[in-house]
Amino acid sequence: DVKVTQSSRYLVKRTGEKVFLECVQDMDHENMFWYRQDPGLGLRLIYFSYDVKMKEKGDIPEGYSVSREKKERFSLILESASTNQTSMYLCASSFLDRGNSPLHFGNGTRLTVT
Amino acid sequence: QKEVEQNSGPLSVPEGAIASLNCTYSDRGSQSFFWYRQYSGKSPELIMSIYSNGDKEDGRFTAQLNKASQYVSLLIRDSQPSDSATYLCAVRGWTGNQFYFGTGTSLTVIP
């Protein structure tokens, strides 16, 4: 079974803090993704990566950065957390070249910024 | 125009009935289509994938794909209260690097 592991299930941070969300997958997937999910807005793509040290902006990259130093690990960084970044964050991964490969999600991190 | 659109619901069906969930997509080059189920407070889990026109059945679930109409559907037969969740339609873009999601349809199965 594919396993995508997010380091924290719940996080509470203060405004202005630098926040790191970590994600590790064990299936040798090339693609890794970070989404946020808010009621009524659905899943919104923040960043994705198709290779080590490669990153592509998604729909809402402002206020976020990412790091992919190893194939299995993809980190999301909130440089200076703000209350409007309170959300559920979902990491996901997939194969790159296998067009039929689905997206596999981690358990999610519910981040609250106060 | 959104890449993927779903009837947002909420959809309520009695236990034992058939629930029908619908999805349309805009990218004619899309090749892979997925249905995810998401319980409240949990992450999405894959329940069906379909790549060819026609029907694909897996237990109580049937996915239907019509590429000419750019339409994907999910039928849940003999609906159970445990099927109550939000169902997300996802389409893999032709480049293979991106997945596009609908906003989800909330389903409630009434005992």
PDB file of C-alpha atoms in Angstrom:
ATOM      1  CA  ASP A   1       0.000   0.000   0.000  1.00  0.00           C
ATOM      2  CA  VAL A   2       1.097   3.512  -0.779  1.00  0.00           C
ATOM      3  CA  LYS A   3       1.883   5.481   2.300  1.00  0.00           C
ATOM      4  CA  VAL A   4       1.971   9.257   2.382  1.00  0.00           C
ATOM      5  CA  THR A   5       2.824  10.476   5.844  1.00  0.00           C
ATOM      6  CA  GLN A   6       2.352  14.010   7.096  1.00  0.00           C
ATOM      7  CA  SER A   7       4.327  14.853  10.185  1.00  0.00           C
ATOM      8  CA  SER A   8       1.556  16.464  12.207  1.00  0.00           C
ATOM      9  CA  ARG A   9      -2.179  15.905  12.389  1.00  0.00           C
ATOM     10  CA  TYR A  10      -2.905  19.142  14.238  1.00  0.00           C
ATOM     11  CA  LEU A  11      -0.793  22.266  14.616  1.00  0.00           C
ATOM     12  CA  VAL A  12      -1.437  25.530  16.399  1.00  0.00           C
ATOM     13  CA  LYS A  13       0.893  28.423  15.574  1.00  0.00           C
ATOM     14  CA  ARG A  14       1.016  32.126  16.261  1.00  0.00           C
ATOM     15  CA  THR A  15       0.816  34.871  13.662  1.00  0.00           C
ATOM     16  CA  GLY A  16       4.241  35.640  12.245  1.00  0.00           C
ATOM     17  CA  GLU A  17       5.793  32.275  13.071  1.00  0.00           C
ATOM     18  CA  LYS A  18       7.630  30.289  10.431  1.00  0.00           C
ATOM     19  CA  VAL A  19       5.839  26.984   9.976  1.00  0.00           C
ATOM     20  CA  PHE A  20       7.131  23.770   8.414  1.00  0.00           C
ATOM     21  CA  LEU A  21       4.814  21.026   7.211  1.00  0.00           C
ATOM     22  CA  GLU A  22       6.569  17.806   6.284  1.00  0.00           C
ATOM     23  CA  CYS A  23       5.448  15.050   3.972  1.00  0.00           C
ATOM     24  CA  VAL A  24       7.095  11.723   3.156  1.00  0.00           C
ATOM     25  CA  GLN A  25       5.989   9.070   0.655  1.00  0.00           C
ATOM     26  CA  ASP A  26       7.309   5.544   0.317  1.00  0.00           C
ATOM     27  CA  MET A  27       6.307   4.647  -3.253  1.00  0.00           C
ATOM     28  CA  ASP A  28       9.098   6.274  -5.226  1.00  0.00           C
ATOM     29  CA  HIS A  29       6.615   8.731  -6.748  1.00  0.00           C
ATOM     30  CA  GLU A  30       8.064  11.506  -8.859  1.00  0.00           C
ATOM     31  CA  ASN A  31       5.171  13.925  -8.319  1.00  0.00           C
ATOM     32  CA  MET A  32       4.386  15.461  -4.971  1.00  0.00           C
ATOM     33  CA  PHE A  33       1.750  18.075  -4.237  1.00  0.00           C
ATOM     34  CA  TRP A  34       0.579  20.399  -1.501  1.00  0.00           C
ATOM     35  CA  TYR A  35      -3.084  21.409  -1.351  1.00  0.00           C
ATOM     36  CA  ARG A  36      -5.143  23.361   1.096  1.00  0.00           C
ATOM     37  CA  GLN A  37      -8.798  22.658   1.607  1.00  0.00           C
ATOM     38  CA  ASP A  38     -11.335  25.132   2.956  1.00  0.00           C
ATOM     39  CA  PRO A  39     -15.114  24.780   3.286  1.00  0.00           C
ATOM     40  CA  GLY A  40     -16.852  25.823   0.093  1.00  0.00           C
ATOM     41  CA  LEU A  41     -13.592  26.321  -1.801  1.00  0.00           C
ATOM     42  CA  GLY A  42     -12.580  22.738  -2.400  1.00  0.00           C
ATOM     43  CA  LEU A  43      -9.002  21.614  -2.915  1.00  0.00           C
ATOM     44  CA  ARG A  44      -6.631  24.337  -4.058  1.00  0.00           C
ATOM     45  CA  LEU A  45      -3.140  23.549  -5.286  1.00  0.00           C
ATOM     46  CA  ILE A  46      -0.365  25.485  -3.573  1.00  0.00           C
ATOM     47  CA  TYR A  47       2.766  23.948  -5.124  1.00  0.00           C
ATOM     48  CA  PHE A  48       3.825  20.760  -6.777  1.00  0.00           C
ATOM     49  CA  SER A  49       7.114  19.113  -7.653  1.00  0.00           C
ATOM     50  CA  TYR A  50       7.908  16.529 -10.322  1.00  0.00           C
ATOM     51  CA  ASP A  51      11.533  15.969  -9.361  1.00  0.00           C
ATOM     52  CA  VAL A  52      14.099  16.667  -6.677  1.00  0.00           C
ATOM     53  CA  LYS A  53      14.826  20.382  -6.387  1.00  0.00           C
ATOM     54  CA  MET A  54      12.071  21.161  -8.929  1.00  0.00           C
ATOM     55  CA  LYS A  55       8.963  23.072  -7.980  1.00  0.00           C
ATOM     56  CA  GLU A  56       6.029  24.593  -9.788  1.00  0.00           C
ATOM     57  CA  LYS A  57       3.547  27.132  -8.489  1.00  0.00           C
ATOM     58  CA  GLY A  58      -0.025  26.080  -8.209  1.00  0.00           C
ATOM     59  CA  ASP A  59      -3.099  28.260  -7.957  1.00  0.00           C
ATOM     60  CA  ILE A  60      -2.362  29.913  -4.602  1.00  0.00           C
ATOM     61  CA  PRO A  61       1.410  30.020  -3.922  1.00  0.00           C
ATOM     62  CA  GLU A  62       1.478  33.425  -2.221  1.00  0.00           C
ATOM     63  CA  GLY A  63       2.747  33.223   1.340  1.00  0.00           C
ATOM     64  CA  TYR A  64       4.136  29.719   0.876  1.00  0.00           C
ATOM     65  CA  SER A  65       7.356  28.120  -0.272  1.00  0.00           C
ATOM     66  CA  VAL A  66       8.410  24.504  -0.705  1.00  0.00           C
ATOM     67  CA  SER A  67      11.499  22.378  -0.547  1.00  0.00           C
ATOM     68  CA  ARG A  68      12.269  19.038  -2.153  1.00  0.00           C
ATOM     69  CA  GLU A  69      15.781  17.922  -1.332  1.00  0.00           C
ATOM     70  CA  LYS A  70      15.024  14.202  -1.525  1.00  0.00           C
ATOM     71  CA  LYS A  71      12.618  12.346  -3.776  1.00  0.00           C
ATOM     72  CA  GLU A  72      10.532  11.009  -0.937  1.00  0.00           C
ATOM     73  CA  ARG A  73      10.171  14.253   1.013  1.00  0.00           C
ATOM     74  CA  PHE A  74       8.291  17.447   0.181  1.00  0.00           C
ATOM     75  CA  SER A  75       8.082  20.275   2.692  1.00  0.00           C
ATOM     76  CA  LEU A  76       5.690  23.203   2.762  1.00  0.00           C
ATOM     77  CA  ILE A  77       6.890  26.361   4.471  1.00  0.00           C
ATOM     78  CA  LEU A  78       4.788  29.234   5.683  1.00  0.00           C
ATOM     79  CA  GLU A  79       7.329  32.037   5.900  1.00  0.00           C
ATOM     80  CA  SER A  80       5.264  34.190   8.248  1.00  0.00           C
ATOM     81  CA  ALA A  81       2.026  32.544   9.265  1.00  0.00           C
ATOM     82  CA  SER A  82      -1.155  34.580   9.072  1.00  0.00           C
ATOM     83  CA  THR A  83      -4.665  33.856  10.297  1.00  0.00           C
ATOM     84  CA  ASN A  84      -5.931  33.434   6.729  1.00  0.00           C
ATOM     85  CA  GLN A  85      -3.635  30.427   6.419  1.00  0.00           C
ATOM     86  CA  THR A  86      -5.701  28.531   8.957  1.00  0.00           C
ATOM     87  CA  SER A  87      -6.772  25.510   6.939  1.00  0.00           C
ATOM     88  CA  MET A  88      -6.493  21.786   6.303  1.00  0.00           C
ATOM     89  CA  TYR A  89      -3.276  21.052   4.402  1.00  0.00           C
ATOM     90  CA  LEU A  90      -3.059  17.915   2.320  1.00  0.00           C
ATOM     91  CA  CYS A  91       0.047  16.380   0.832  1.00  0.00           C
ATOM     92  CA  ALA A  92      -0.287  13.968  -2.094  1.00  0.00           C
ATOM     93  CA  SER A  93       1.908  12.036  -4.490  1.00  0.00           C
ATOM     94  CA  SER A  94       1.698  10.167  -7.793  1.00  0.00           C
ATOM     95  CA  PHE A  95       3.819   8.673 -10.535  1.00  0.00           C
ATOM     96  CA  LEU A  96       4.824  11.074 -13.287  1.00  0.00           C
ATOM     97  CA  ASP A  97       4.766   9.049 -16.466  1.00  0.00           C
ATOM     98  CA  ARG A  98       2.049   6.538 -15.720  1.00  0.00           C
ATOM     99  CA  GLY A  99      -0.953   8.444 -16.958  1.00  0.00           C
ATOM    100  CA  ASN A 100      -3.367   6.208 -15.130  1.00  0.00           C
ATOM    101  CA  SER A 101      -1.702   6.563 -11.766  1.00  0.00           C
ATOM    102  CA  PRO A 102      -4.007   8.162  -9.193  1.00  0.00           C
ATOM    103  CA  LEU A 103      -3.155  10.703  -6.563  1.00  0.00           C
ATOM    104  CA  HIS A 104      -2.524   9.363  -3.069  1.00  0.00           C
ATOM    105  CA  PHE A 105      -3.171  11.609  -0.098  1.00  0.00           C
ATOM    106  CA  GLY A 106      -1.678  11.855   3.349  1.00  0.00           C
ATOM    107  CA  ASN A 107      -3.886  12.155   6.418  1.00  0.00           C
ATOM    108  CA  GLY A 108      -3.781  15.930   6.389  1.00  0.00           C
ATOM    109  CA  THR A 109      -2.581  18.584   8.815  1.00  0.00           C
ATOM    110  CA  ARG A 110      -5.124  20.894  10.349  1.00  0.00           C
ATOM    111  CA  LEU A 111      -3.288  24.141  10.977  1.00  0.00           C
ATOM    112  CA  THR A 112      -4.689  26.873  13.172  1.00  0.00           C
ATOM    113  CA  VAL A 113      -2.947  30.249  13.204  1.00  0.00           C
ATOM    114  CA  THR A 114      -3.927  32.480  16.114  1.00  0.00           C
TER     115      THR A 114
ATOM    116  CA  GLN B   1     -14.775  28.058 -16.722  1.00  0.00           C
ATOM    117  CA  LYS B   2     -13.798  25.575 -14.071  1.00  0.00           C
ATOM    118  CA  GLU B   3     -11.809  22.556 -15.153  1.00  0.00           C
ATOM    119  CA  VAL B   4     -14.055  20.135 -13.288  1.00  0.00           C
ATOM    120  CA  GLU B   5     -17.620  20.744 -12.207  1.00  0.00           C
ATOM    121  CA  GLN B   6     -19.804  18.672  -9.954  1.00  0.00           C
ATOM    122  CA  ASN B   7     -23.374  19.051  -8.804  1.00  0.00           C
ATOM    123  CA  SER B   8     -22.654  20.403  -5.367  1.00  0.00           C
ATOM    124  CA  GLY B   9     -25.675  18.907  -3.644  1.00  0.00           C
ATOM    125  CA  PRO B  10     -26.296  18.222  -0.898  1.00  0.00           C
ATOM    126  CA  LEU B  11     -27.744  14.951  -2.086  1.00  0.00           C
ATOM    127  CA  SER B  12     -29.907  12.856   0.215  1.00  0.00           C
ATOM    128  CA  VAL B  13     -31.035   9.319  -0.543  1.00  0.00           C
ATOM    129  CA  PRO B  14     -32.745   6.688   1.597  1.00  0.00           C
ATOM    130  CA  GLU B  15     -30.829   3.632   2.666  1.00  0.00           C
ATOM    131  CA  GLY B  16     -30.868   0.981  -0.038  1.00  0.00           C
ATOM    132  CA  ALA B  17     -31.421   3.450  -2.880  1.00  0.00           C
ATOM    133  CA  ILE B  18     -29.077   4.309  -5.741  1.00  0.00           C
ATOM    134  CA  ALA B  19     -27.062   7.496  -5.364  1.00  0.00           C
ATOM    135  CA  SER B  20     -25.970   9.168  -8.600  1.00  0.00           C
ATOM    136  CA  LEU B  21     -23.092  11.648  -8.638  1.00  0.00           C
ATOM    137  CA  ASN B  22     -22.130  13.589 -11.739  1.00  0.00           C
ATOM    138  CA  CYS B  23     -19.081  15.410 -13.012  1.00  0.00           C
ATOM    139  CA  THR B  24     -18.146  17.274 -16.194  1.00  0.00           C
ATOM    140  CA  TYR B  25     -14.684  18.360 -17.283  1.00  0.00           C
ATOM    141  CA  SER B  26     -13.353  20.848 -19.790  1.00  0.00           C
ATOM    142  CA  ASP B  27     -10.013  19.407 -20.987  1.00  0.00           C
ATOM    143  CA  ARG B  28     -10.696  17.081 -23.935  1.00  0.00           C
ATOM    144  CA  GLY B  29      -7.162  15.686 -23.669  1.00  0.00           C
ATOM    145  CA  SER B  30      -7.766  14.239 -20.202  1.00  0.00           C
ATOM    146  CA  GLN B  31      -7.229  10.505 -20.008  1.00  0.00           C
ATOM    147  CA  SER B  32      -7.656   9.500 -16.378  1.00  0.00           C
ATOM    148  CA  PHE B  33     -10.604  10.041 -14.085  1.00  0.00           C
ATOM    149  CA  PHE B  34     -10.973   9.321 -10.408  1.00  0.00           C
ATOM    150  CA  TRP B  35     -13.559   9.380  -7.649  1.00  0.00           C
ATOM    151  CA  TYR B  36     -12.497  10.052  -4.091  1.00  0.00           C
ATOM    152  CA  ARG B  37     -14.568   9.776  -0.947  1.00  0.00           C
ATOM    153  CA  GLN B  38     -13.883  12.167   1.897  1.00  0.00           C
ATOM    154  CA  TYR B  39     -15.361  11.803   5.347  1.00  0.00           C
ATOM    155  CA  SER B  40     -15.668  14.928   7.447  1.00  0.00           C
ATOM    156  CA  GLY B  41     -12.300  15.916   8.894  1.00  0.00           C
ATOM    157  CA  LYS B  42     -10.447  13.208   6.973  1.00  0.00           C
ATOM    158  CA  SER B  43      -8.384  13.188   3.804  1.00  0.00           C
ATOM    159  CA  PRO B  44      -9.721  11.983   0.432  1.00  0.00           C
ATOM    160  CA  GLU B  45      -9.470   8.268  -0.284  1.00  0.00           C
ATOM    161  CA  LEU B  46      -9.553   6.773  -3.769  1.00  0.00           C
ATOM    162  CA  ILE B  47     -12.587   4.616  -4.475  1.00  0.00           C
ATOM    163  CA  MET B  48     -12.723   4.357  -8.274  1.00  0.00           C
ATOM    164  CA  SER B  49     -10.628   5.117 -11.310  1.00  0.00           C
ATOM    165  CA  ILE B  50     -11.708   4.891 -14.947  1.00  0.00           C
ATOM    166  CA  TYR B  51      -9.826   5.445 -18.183  1.00  0.00           C
ATOM    167  CA  SER B  52     -11.989   4.076 -20.990  1.00  0.00           C
ATOM    168  CA  ASN B  53     -15.447   4.959 -22.198  1.00  0.00           C
ATOM    169  CA  GLY B  54     -18.179   2.867 -20.660  1.00  0.00           C
ATOM    170  CA  ASP B  55     -18.841   1.444 -17.226  1.00  0.00           C
ATOM    171  CA  LYS B  56     -16.506   0.079 -14.594  1.00  0.00           C
ATOM    172  CA  GLU B  57     -17.949  -1.770 -11.646  1.00  0.00           C
ATOM    173  CA  ASP B  58     -16.398  -2.455  -8.254  1.00  0.00           C
ATOM    174  CA  GLY B  59     -18.750  -3.900  -5.690  1.00  0.00           C
ATOM    175  CA  ARG B  60     -21.563  -1.430  -5.074  1.00  0.00           C
ATOM    176  CA  PHE B  61     -19.795   1.298  -7.053  1.00  0.00           C
ATOM    177  CA  THR B  62     -20.044   1.881 -10.795  1.00  0.00           C
ATOM    178  CA  ALA B  63     -18.115   4.591 -12.591  1.00  0.00           C
ATOM    179  CA  GLN B  64     -19.277   5.710 -16.013  1.00  0.00           C
ATOM    180  CA  LEU B  65     -17.219   7.657 -18.529  1.00  0.00           C
ATOM    181  CA  ASN B  66     -18.307   9.380 -21.720  1.00  0.00           C
ATOM    182  CA  LYS B  67     -15.359  11.222 -23.242  1.00  0.00           C
ATOM    183  CA  ALA B  68     -17.390  12.626 -26.139  1.00  0.00           C
ATOM    184  CA  SER B  69     -19.679  14.364 -23.659  1.00  0.00           C
ATOM    185  CA  GLN B  70     -16.829  15.023 -21.207  1.00  0.00           C
ATOM    186  CA  TYR B  71     -18.873  13.440 -18.478  1.00  0.00           C
ATOM    187  CA  VAL B  72     -18.046  11.119 -15.595  1.00  0.00           C
ATOM    188  CA  SER B  73     -20.480   9.703 -13.082  1.00  0.00           C
ATOM    189  CA  LEU B  74     -20.479   7.510 -10.011  1.00  0.00           C
ATOM    190  CA  LEU B  75     -23.365   5.286  -9.044  1.00  0.00           C
ATOM    191  CA  ILE B  76     -23.614   3.837  -5.561  1.00  0.00           C
ATOM    192  CA  ARG B  77     -26.049   0.954  -5.357  1.00  0.00           C
ATOM    193  CA  ASP B  78     -27.707  -0.186  -2.134  1.00  0.00           C
ATOM    194  CA  SER B  79     -26.553   3.004  -0.408  1.00  0.00           C
ATOM    195  CA  GLN B  80     -25.581   2.630   3.230  1.00  0.00           C
ATOM    196  CA  PRO B  81     -25.349   5.263   5.981  1.00  0.00           C
ATOM    197  CA  SER B  82     -21.581   4.664   5.945  1.00  0.00           C
ATOM    198  CA  ASP B  83     -21.559   6.053   2.383  1.00  0.00           C
ATOM    199  CA  SER B  84     -22.459   9.483   3.786  1.00  0.00           C
ATOM    200  CA  ALA B  85     -19.486  11.632   2.791  1.00  0.00           C
ATOM    201  CA  THR B  86     -18.324  14.167   0.250  1.00  0.00           C
ATOM    202  CA  TYR B  87     -17.396  12.694  -3.123  1.00  0.00           C
ATOM    203  CA  LEU B  88     -14.708  14.395  -5.172  1.00  0.00           C
ATOM    204  CA  CYS B  89     -14.318  13.982  -8.910  1.00  0.00           C
ATOM    205  CA  ALA B  90     -10.725  14.301 -10.146  1.00  0.00           C
ATOM    206  CA  VAL B  91      -9.315  14.495 -13.642  1.00  0.00           C
ATOM    207  CA  ARG B  92      -5.679  14.007 -14.515  1.00  0.00           C
ATOM    208  CA  GLY B  93      -4.503  16.597 -17.009  1.00  0.00           C
ATOM    209  CA  TRP B  94      -2.944  15.538 -20.313  1.00  0.00           C
ATOM    210  CA  THR B  95       0.546  16.525 -19.161  1.00  0.00           C
ATOM    211  CA  GLY B  96       0.291  14.008 -16.337  1.00  0.00           C
ATOM    212  CA  ASN B  97       1.554  16.484 -13.791  1.00  0.00           C
ATOM    213  CA  GLN B  98      -1.676  18.020 -12.660  1.00  0.00           C
ATOM    214  CA  PHE B  99      -4.895  16.795 -11.153  1.00  0.00           C
ATOM    215  CA  TYR B 100      -8.045  18.894 -11.283  1.00  0.00           C
ATOM    216  CA  PHE B 101     -10.728  18.486  -8.668  1.00  0.00           C
ATOM    217  CA  GLY B 102     -14.369  19.400  -8.489  1.00  0.00           C
ATOM    218  CA  THR B 103     -15.617  21.046  -5.317  1.00  0.00           C
ATOM    219  CA  GLY B 104     -17.333  17.836  -4.253  1.00  0.00           C
ATOM    220  CA  THR B 105     -20.853  16.535  -3.771  1.00  0.00           C
ATOM    221  CA  SER B 106     -22.081  15.963  -0.241  1.00  0.00           C
ATOM    222  CA  LEU B 107     -24.073  12.750   0.073  1.00  0.00           C
ATOM    223  CA  THR B 108     -26.247  11.803   3.027  1.00  0.00           C
ATOM    224  CA  VAL B 109     -27.797   8.352   3.210  1.00  0.00           C
ATOM    225  CA  ILE B 110     -30.814   8.384   5.478  1.00  0.00           C
ATOM    226  CA  PRO B 111     -31.415   5.187   7.527  1.00  0.00           C
TER     227      PRO B 111
END
